[in-house]
Every structure is written in structure tokens, then in C-alpha cells.
Amino acid sequence: MANTTTGRVRNLLRKMNLSKGENNPEKKAFKSNPEVAEMIGINNNATIWDTRRNLIFAREHDVDTDDYLVYAWRWSGNRRFAKIGVSMGSTLRDRLVFTYHPTDEIELIGVSRARYSKRSEAHRKETAILGSLCKSHCKREWVYINGDFNKLIDEEFIKIGVIVKS
């Protein structure tokens, strides 16, 4: 992982309990955002807050934070189309919430069971999936939610089915 501020925060947080209520004995004790900032030597609680939210989301939904994955989501008000994408598990939540729609929220349908250590491997899988499904536009990652899509989700994805709040 790159030695960016976000990467350093992520590396530290993934080894500890992320909230006061989390009590995993295999993790280090919870530290507040200001405590984490002091440990790393930064003055940016927003980066820590965002990274913590992403990791909490990943843990709550049993998403591996260290590898890349393929995911499927849809707008909450539209059951006809889904989007297929690639993200690192630790940034999946951010990847979704940066997508804007004026009236609908994002429903994360699921994530691939397979994990990929390289982004290029995950993109190859995404391309294969897109090639096997009926796309709504030839240059986009939007597919029709139909029998083939549902079969893919049943066989190759971990179903999550949650609205992702920004």
C-alpha cells in the first residue's frame, strides 16, 4: 500500500477496534480520532473519520479490506439496472457514496466471493462479467437485472443488500 496519509491511517485503524463498542480481543484497543492523529503525526481528523467509516462498513458486511473485489449496486428506486464495478474493499463505501443521484440512494447488491490482489485481475473479472450479461449501454458498466444477473449474484457474489448512506 502506498505510504500516503490515508494509507498510514488505514494500516493503523485496520489493526484496532474501530468503535468504543467493538471489543475484538484480536484487535488493539479503540483510539479516538485525535489519538490516532497524534500517533501518526497528522492534523487531519477528516481523513481518519472517513477511513474509519469505510473500515467499519467493510467489517459490518464482512468485506475483505486488503484486496480488490468486483461489486454490484443499483439505485434504490430502480430495479431494472445494476452497475458492476471494481474497488479495494477498504474504500468500497467511499466509492459508492461519491456517486450522486438527486432522488435515489445506492443499494449495494453484493460483492464478489473472489478477491484479487491486483486491480488488473479484478478489472479482468469485471470485463468478463460485463461480457456475459446484457448491458444497457455498450460503453458503460450498467447491466439489466434479469435471470442471468440474478444467477451471477447467487453463484459468484456475497449478497449484501443494504442502502449505503453518505
PDB file of N, CA and C in Angstrom, residues 17 28 58 63 68 80 85 114 121 156:
ATOM      1  N   ASN A  17      -9.761  -1.989  17.235  1.00  0.00           N
ATOM      2  CA  ASN A  17     -11.208  -1.866  17.345  1.00  0.00           C
ATOM      3  C   ASN A  17     -11.573  -0.471  16.851  1.00  0.00           C
ATOM      4  N   LYS A  28      -6.235  -4.282  18.526  1.00  0.00           N
ATOM      5  CA  LYS A  28      -5.758  -3.356  19.556  1.00  0.00           C
ATOM      6  C   LYS A  28      -6.925  -2.515  20.056  1.00  0.00           C
ATOM      7  N   ALA A  58     -16.924  -1.983   5.950  1.00  0.00           N
ATOM      8  CA  ALA A  58     -16.366  -3.241   5.452  1.00  0.00           C
ATOM      9  C   ALA A  58     -16.494  -4.346   6.501  1.00  0.00           C
ATOM     10  N   VAL A  63     -16.517  -7.584   4.377  1.00  0.00           N
ATOM     11  CA  VAL A  63     -15.800  -7.298   3.141  1.00  0.00           C
ATOM     12  C   VAL A  63     -14.308  -7.258   3.469  1.00  0.00           C
ATOM     13  N   TYR A  68      -8.796  -6.338  -3.798  1.00  0.00           N
ATOM     14  CA  TYR A  68      -9.776  -5.764  -4.715  1.00  0.00           C
ATOM     15  C   TYR A  68     -10.923  -6.746  -4.891  1.00  0.00           C
ATOM     16  N   ARG A  80     -34.431  -2.204 -12.474  1.00  0.00           N
ATOM     17  CA  ARG A  80     -34.170  -2.703 -13.833  1.00  0.00           C
ATOM     18  C   ARG A  80     -32.693  -2.803 -14.164  1.00  0.00           C
ATOM     19  N   GLY A  85     -18.766  -2.836 -10.807  1.00  0.00           N
ATOM     20  CA  GLY A  85     -17.558  -2.038 -10.652  1.00  0.00           C
ATOM     21  C   GLY A  85     -16.477  -2.780  -9.907  1.00  0.00           C
ATOM     22  N   ALA A 114     -14.755 -13.943  -4.880  1.00  0.00           N
ATOM     23  CA  ALA A 114     -13.334 -13.939  -5.218  1.00  0.00           C
ATOM     24  C   ALA A 114     -12.723 -12.593  -4.847  1.00  0.00           C
ATOM     25  N   GLU A 121      -6.406  -7.720 -12.093  1.00  0.00           N
ATOM     26  CA  GLU A 121      -7.121  -9.005 -12.034  1.00  0.00           C
ATOM     27  C   GLU A 121      -8.617  -8.771 -11.820  1.00  0.00           C
ATOM     28  N   GLU A 156     -21.792 -16.239  -7.627  1.00  0.00           N
ATOM     29  CA  GLU A 156     -20.443 -15.696  -7.510  1.00  0.00           C
ATOM     30  C   GLU A 156     -20.293 -14.526  -6.539  1.00  0.00           C
TER      31      GLU A 156
END
